[in-house]
mmCIF file of C-alpha atoms in Angstrom:
data_model
loop_
_atom_site.group_PDB
_atom_site.id
_atom_site.type_symbol
_atom_site.label_atom_id
_atom_site.label_comp_id
_atom_site.label_asym_id
_atom_site.label_seq_id
_atom_site.Cartn_x
_atom_site.Cartn_y
_atom_site.Cartn_z
ATOM 1 C CA MET A 25 -73.182 31.217 38.164
ATOM 2 C CA LYS A 26 -76.714 31.486 39.522
ATOM 3 C CA ILE A 27 -78.731 28.323 40.168
ATOM 4 C CA ASP A 28 -82.177 27.667 41.667
ATOM 5 C CA VAL A 29 -82.562 26.057 45.060
ATOM 6 C CA THR A 30 -85.302 23.481 45.500
ATOM 7 C CA SER A 31 -86.474 20.919 48.065
ATOM 8 C CA PHE A 32 -86.067 17.163 47.383
ATOM 9 C CA ASP A 33 -89.599 17.041 45.923
ATOM 10 C CA GLY A 34 -89.041 20.006 43.558
ATOM 11 C CA GLN A 35 -90.539 22.948 45.501
ATOM 12 C CA ALA A 36 -88.762 26.262 44.882
ATOM 13 C CA ALA A 37 -86.688 27.599 47.794
ATOM 14 C CA GLY A 38 -84.850 30.613 46.339
ATOM 15 C CA SER A 39 -81.526 30.725 44.415
ATOM 16 C CA ILE A 40 -77.826 30.563 45.095
ATOM 17 C CA GLU A 41 -74.668 31.976 43.473
ATOM 18 C CA LEU A 42 -72.018 29.333 42.643
ATOM 19 C CA SER A 43 -68.368 30.381 42.501
ATOM 20 C CA ASP A 44 -66.967 30.468 38.960
ATOM 21 C CA GLU A 45 -63.563 29.502 40.395
ATOM 22 C CA ILE A 46 -65.002 26.069 41.306
ATOM 23 C CA PHE A 47 -68.076 25.513 39.157
ATOM 24 C CA GLY A 48 -67.254 27.636 36.113
ATOM 25 C CA LEU A 49 -63.944 26.186 34.806
ATOM 26 C CA GLU A 50 -63.550 24.647 31.370
ATOM 27 C CA PRO A 51 -63.369 20.970 32.279
ATOM 28 C CA ARG A 52 -60.058 19.193 31.643
ATOM 29 C CA THR A 53 -60.682 15.516 31.037
ATOM 30 C CA ASP A 54 -56.963 14.668 31.523
ATOM 31 C CA LEU A 55 -57.032 15.863 35.140
ATOM 32 C CA ILE A 56 -60.342 14.044 35.833
ATOM 33 C CA HIS A 57 -58.908 10.863 34.288
ATOM 34 C CA ARG A 58 -55.678 11.040 36.342
ATOM 35 C CA MET A 59 -57.716 11.484 39.510
ATOM 36 C CA ILE A 60 -60.030 8.558 38.789
ATOM 37 C CA ARG A 61 -57.044 6.306 38.037
ATOM 38 C CA TRP A 62 -55.483 7.340 41.302
ATOM 39 C CA GLN A 63 -58.656 6.597 43.250
ATOM 40 C CA LEU A 64 -59.286 3.196 41.726
ATOM 41 C CA ALA A 65 -55.643 2.187 42.059
ATOM 42 C CA LYS A 66 -55.652 3.171 45.787
ATOM 43 C CA ARG A 67 -58.834 1.090 46.232
ATOM 44 C CA ARG A 68 -57.371 -2.129 44.896
ATOM 45 C CA ALA A 69 -56.526 -4.748 47.489
ATOM 46 C CA GLY A 70 -53.490 -6.019 45.652
ATOM 47 C CA THR A 71 -53.839 -9.446 47.332
ATOM 48 C CA HIS A 72 -53.486 -11.428 44.033
ATOM 49 C CA ALA A 73 -50.637 -14.005 44.124
ATOM 50 C CA VAL A 74 -49.440 -17.199 42.467
ATOM 51 C CA LYS A 75 -46.894 -19.842 43.371
ATOM 52 C CA ASN A 76 -43.547 -19.432 41.562
ATOM 53 C CA ARG A 77 -41.026 -22.225 41.286
ATOM 54 C CA ALA A 78 -39.674 -21.562 44.773
ATOM 55 C CA ASP A 79 -43.105 -22.160 46.316
ATOM 56 C CA ILE A 80 -43.870 -25.483 44.628
ATOM 57 C CA ALA A 81 -43.663 -28.593 46.881
ATOM 58 C CA ARG A 82 -41.902 -30.904 44.480
ATOM 59 C CA THR A 83 -38.444 -32.439 44.272
ATOM 60 C CA GLY A 84 -35.624 -30.406 42.800
ATOM 61 C CA LYS A 85 -33.741 -33.503 41.733
ATOM 62 C CA LYS A 86 -32.635 -33.593 38.118
ATOM 63 C CA MET A 87 -35.240 -35.477 36.144
ATOM 64 C CA TYR A 88 -32.861 -37.590 34.140
ATOM 65 C CA LYS A 89 -29.277 -37.530 32.976
ATOM 66 C CA GLN A 90 -28.074 -34.607 30.910
ATOM 67 C CA LYS A 91 -26.857 -36.507 27.833
ATOM 68 C CA GLY A 92 -27.719 -39.559 25.854
ATOM 69 C CA THR A 93 -31.498 -39.520 26.120
ATOM 70 C CA GLY A 94 -32.247 -37.913 22.769
ATOM 71 C CA GLY A 95 -34.587 -35.468 24.585
ATOM 72 C CA ALA A 96 -34.303 -31.937 25.822
ATOM 73 C CA ARG A 97 -32.117 -31.099 28.783
ATOM 74 C CA HIS A 98 -34.129 -30.668 31.995
ATOM 75 C CA GLY A 99 -33.369 -30.207 35.632
ATOM 76 C CA SER A 100 -35.939 -29.458 38.308
ATOM 77 C CA ALA A 101 -39.568 -30.431 37.789
ATOM 78 C CA ARG A 102 -40.680 -27.252 39.581
ATOM 79 C CA VAL A 103 -39.980 -25.068 36.550
ATOM 80 C CA PRO A 104 -42.840 -23.380 34.662
ATOM 81 C CA GLN A 105 -42.593 -25.626 31.615
ATOM 82 C CA PHE A 106 -44.149 -28.598 33.418
ATOM 83 C CA ARG A 107 -47.687 -29.236 34.569
ATOM 84 C CA GLY A 108 -47.801 -28.533 38.268
ATOM 85 C CA GLY A 109 -44.722 -26.357 38.092
ATOM 86 C CA GLY A 110 -44.453 -22.757 39.250
ATOM 87 C CA ARG A 111 -45.829 -19.849 37.302
ATOM 88 C CA ALA A 112 -43.418 -17.460 35.574
ATOM 89 C CA PHE A 113 -43.923 -13.738 36.083
ATOM 90 C CA GLY A 114 -47.223 -14.137 37.892
ATOM 91 C CA PRO A 115 -48.801 -11.460 40.062
ATOM 92 C CA LEU A 116 -47.438 -10.879 43.545
ATOM 93 C CA VAL A 117 -48.995 -9.268 46.649
ATOM 94 C CA ARG A 118 -48.335 -5.553 46.275
ATOM 95 C CA SER A 119 -49.824 -2.079 46.535
ATOM 96 C CA HIS A 120 -51.172 -0.500 43.328
ATOM 97 C CA GLU A 121 -51.043 3.005 44.824
ATOM 98 C CA HIS A 122 -49.172 5.769 42.944
ATOM 99 C CA ASP A 123 -48.461 9.365 43.885
ATOM 100 C CA LEU A 124 -50.573 12.248 42.753
ATOM 101 C CA PRO A 125 -49.836 15.766 44.027
ATOM 102 C CA LYS A 126 -52.371 17.284 46.378
ATOM 103 C CA LYS A 127 -52.714 20.365 44.145
ATOM 104 C CA VAL A 128 -53.611 18.156 41.184
ATOM 105 C CA ARG A 129 -56.261 16.285 43.303
ATOM 106 C CA THR A 130 -57.792 19.588 44.347
ATOM 107 C CA LEU A 131 -57.815 20.904 40.826
ATOM 108 C CA ALA A 132 -59.322 17.643 39.508
ATOM 109 C CA LEU A 133 -62.177 17.998 42.004
ATOM 110 C CA LYS A 134 -62.870 21.544 40.763
ATOM 111 C CA HIS A 135 -62.907 20.346 37.139
ATOM 112 C CA ALA A 136 -65.238 17.486 38.011
ATOM 113 C CA LEU A 137 -67.634 19.967 39.667
ATOM 114 C CA SER A 138 -67.303 22.253 36.655
ATOM 115 C CA ALA A 139 -67.999 19.397 34.248
ATOM 116 C CA LYS A 140 -71.244 18.540 36.106
ATOM 117 C CA ALA A 141 -72.227 22.222 36.097
ATOM 118 C CA LYS A 142 -71.525 22.562 32.344
ATOM 119 C CA ASP A 143 -73.694 19.503 31.612
ATOM 120 C CA GLY A 144 -76.519 20.880 33.742
ATOM 121 C CA GLY A 145 -76.078 18.037 36.180
ATOM 122 C CA ILE A 146 -75.971 20.028 39.446
ATOM 123 C CA ILE A 147 -79.019 20.390 41.661
ATOM 124 C CA VAL A 148 -79.020 22.468 44.870
ATOM 125 C CA TRP A 149 -81.365 21.593 47.744
ATOM 126 C CA GLU A 150 -82.226 23.724 50.751
ATOM 127 C CA LYS A 151 -81.573 20.678 52.960
ATOM 128 C CA ALA A 152 -81.667 16.897 52.889
ATOM 129 C CA GLU A 153 -83.885 15.964 55.796
ATOM 130 C CA LEU A 154 -86.967 13.825 56.429
ATOM 131 C CA ASP A 155 -89.366 13.692 59.387
ATOM 132 C CA ALA A 156 -89.410 9.916 59.271
ATOM 133 C CA ALA A 157 -87.200 7.283 57.634
ATOM 134 C CA LYS A 158 -89.669 6.428 54.884
ATOM 135 C CA THR A 159 -88.215 5.319 51.550
ATOM 136 C CA LYS A 160 -91.644 5.689 49.903
ATOM 137 C CA VAL A 161 -91.769 9.446 50.711
ATOM 138 C CA LEU A 162 -88.294 10.026 49.358
ATOM 139 C CA ALA A 163 -88.886 7.922 46.217
ATOM 140 C CA SER A 164 -92.100 9.815 45.446
ATOM 141 C CA GLY A 165 -90.215 13.132 45.742
ATOM 142 C CA PHE A 166 -87.518 11.849 43.387
ATOM 143 C CA ALA A 167 -90.171 10.691 40.933
ATOM 144 C CA LYS A 168 -91.584 14.193 40.790
ATOM 145 C CA THR A 169 -88.222 15.711 39.911
ATOM 146 C CA GLY A 170 -87.048 12.832 37.690
ATOM 147 C CA LEU A 171 -84.076 12.049 39.967
ATOM 148 C CA GLN A 172 -82.959 8.475 39.286
ATOM 149 C CA ASN A 173 -79.180 8.374 39.332
ATOM 150 C CA ALA A 174 -77.519 10.790 41.735
ATOM 151 C CA ILE A 175 -74.968 11.437 44.451
ATOM 152 C CA ILE A 176 -76.266 13.629 47.284
ATOM 153 C CA ILE A 177 -73.712 15.649 49.239
ATOM 154 C CA VAL A 178 -74.738 17.141 52.556
ATOM 155 C CA GLY A 179 -72.949 19.769 54.686
ATOM 156 C CA GLY A 180 -72.277 17.698 57.799
ATOM 157 C CA ALA A 181 -73.158 14.168 58.760
ATOM 158 C CA PRO A 182 -76.213 12.920 56.830
ATOM 159 C CA GLN A 183 -79.445 13.076 58.804
ATOM 160 C CA GLN A 184 -80.223 9.509 59.921
ATOM 161 C CA ASN A 185 -83.787 9.485 58.632
ATOM 162 C CA PHE A 186 -82.699 10.689 55.192
ATOM 163 C CA ALA A 187 -79.782 8.304 55.042
ATOM 164 C CA LEU A 188 -81.943 5.282 56.023
ATOM 165 C CA ALA A 189 -84.611 6.133 53.494
ATOM 166 C CA ALA A 190 -82.072 6.778 50.685
ATOM 167 C CA ARG A 191 -80.072 3.577 51.134
ATOM 168 C CA ASN A 192 -82.925 1.483 49.789
ATOM 169 C CA ILE A 193 -83.079 3.347 46.520
ATOM 170 C CA PRO A 194 -80.746 2.016 43.807
ATOM 171 C CA LEU A 195 -78.269 4.413 42.142
ATOM 172 C CA ILE A 196 -78.628 6.957 44.929
ATOM 173 C CA ASP A 197 -75.617 7.686 47.180
ATOM 174 C CA VAL A 198 -75.533 10.025 50.200
ATOM 175 C CA LEU A 199 -72.177 11.362 51.377
ATOM 176 C CA PRO A 200 -70.987 14.092 53.766
ATOM 177 C CA VAL A 201 -69.056 16.970 52.147
ATOM 178 C CA GLU A 202 -65.809 15.482 53.531
ATOM 179 C CA GLY A 203 -66.310 12.416 51.357
ATOM 180 C CA VAL A 204 -66.919 14.201 48.069
ATOM 181 C CA ASN A 205 -64.709 12.699 45.365
ATOM 182 C CA VAL A 206 -64.218 12.826 41.602
ATOM 183 C CA TYR A 207 -65.071 9.219 40.872
ATOM 184 C CA ASP A 208 -68.508 9.302 42.527
ATOM 185 C CA ILE A 209 -69.298 12.668 40.975
ATOM 186 C CA ILE A 210 -68.543 11.406 37.454
ATOM 187 C CA ARG A 211 -70.226 7.968 37.817
ATOM 188 C CA ARG A 212 -73.583 9.507 38.728
ATOM 189 C CA GLU A 213 -75.804 11.493 36.328
ATOM 190 C CA LYS A 214 -76.737 14.177 38.847
ATOM 191 C CA LEU A 215 -74.879 15.877 41.646
ATOM 192 C CA VAL A 216 -77.107 17.149 44.400
ATOM 193 C CA LEU A 217 -75.681 19.615 46.883
ATOM 194 C CA THR A 218 -77.336 21.189 49.898
ATOM 195 C CA ARG A 219 -76.726 24.848 50.712
ATOM 196 C CA GLU A 220 -74.421 23.832 53.557
ATOM 197 C CA ALA A 221 -72.479 21.583 51.180
ATOM 198 C CA VAL A 222 -72.004 24.403 48.628
ATOM 199 C CA ASP A 223 -70.699 26.719 51.350
ATOM 200 C CA ALA A 224 -68.365 24.008 52.705
ATOM 201 C CA LEU A 225 -67.055 23.161 49.248
ATOM 202 C CA GLU A 226 -66.364 26.781 48.394
ATOM 203 C CA ALA A 227 -64.597 27.357 51.717
ATOM 204 C CA ARG A 228 -62.469 24.257 51.191
ATOM 205 C CA LEU A 229 -61.540 24.792 47.513
ATOM 206 C CA LYS A 230 -61.046 28.558 47.305
#
């Protein structure tokens, strides 16, 4: 798959051939869905908790005698039936993580990249660098190309000037190629890759 290479403000800078093994697959939504569920579950803190009957500071003495009252039979006042009692089957502190094989995760990333390529949502830049950390310069370049909602993947660590300028623009994320992930690719309209990022991705996923 051949795609044009541009600068961040839309100036032509040649072309590049994208591997069909990574960017040319027929996207499988089931794999992408499984990967996103795995990512979001892994991200959850799992610190939710409630007090069950064992945690309530209240007497455990039987409320009244078993027989002869004409009412229901009750024991401890800490049970869930009563106001101020413990909660039944409430959430406990736990991990929400679940297993997903590494091969499935790798395949899901390929299908996410292929889905973006199929929708015409991939843009390749020569590089992501600025002479000065000026958000105005970057925003004007994005305005020329109509880039409003995108994740930008660079080959190594993001250049400091570019990262500082980009962080003030809403709906724009900048990540190193090591941080590329299915959830961020899908949640943004455009996926911007530098030449270095394309080479690194192909070396990693082939």
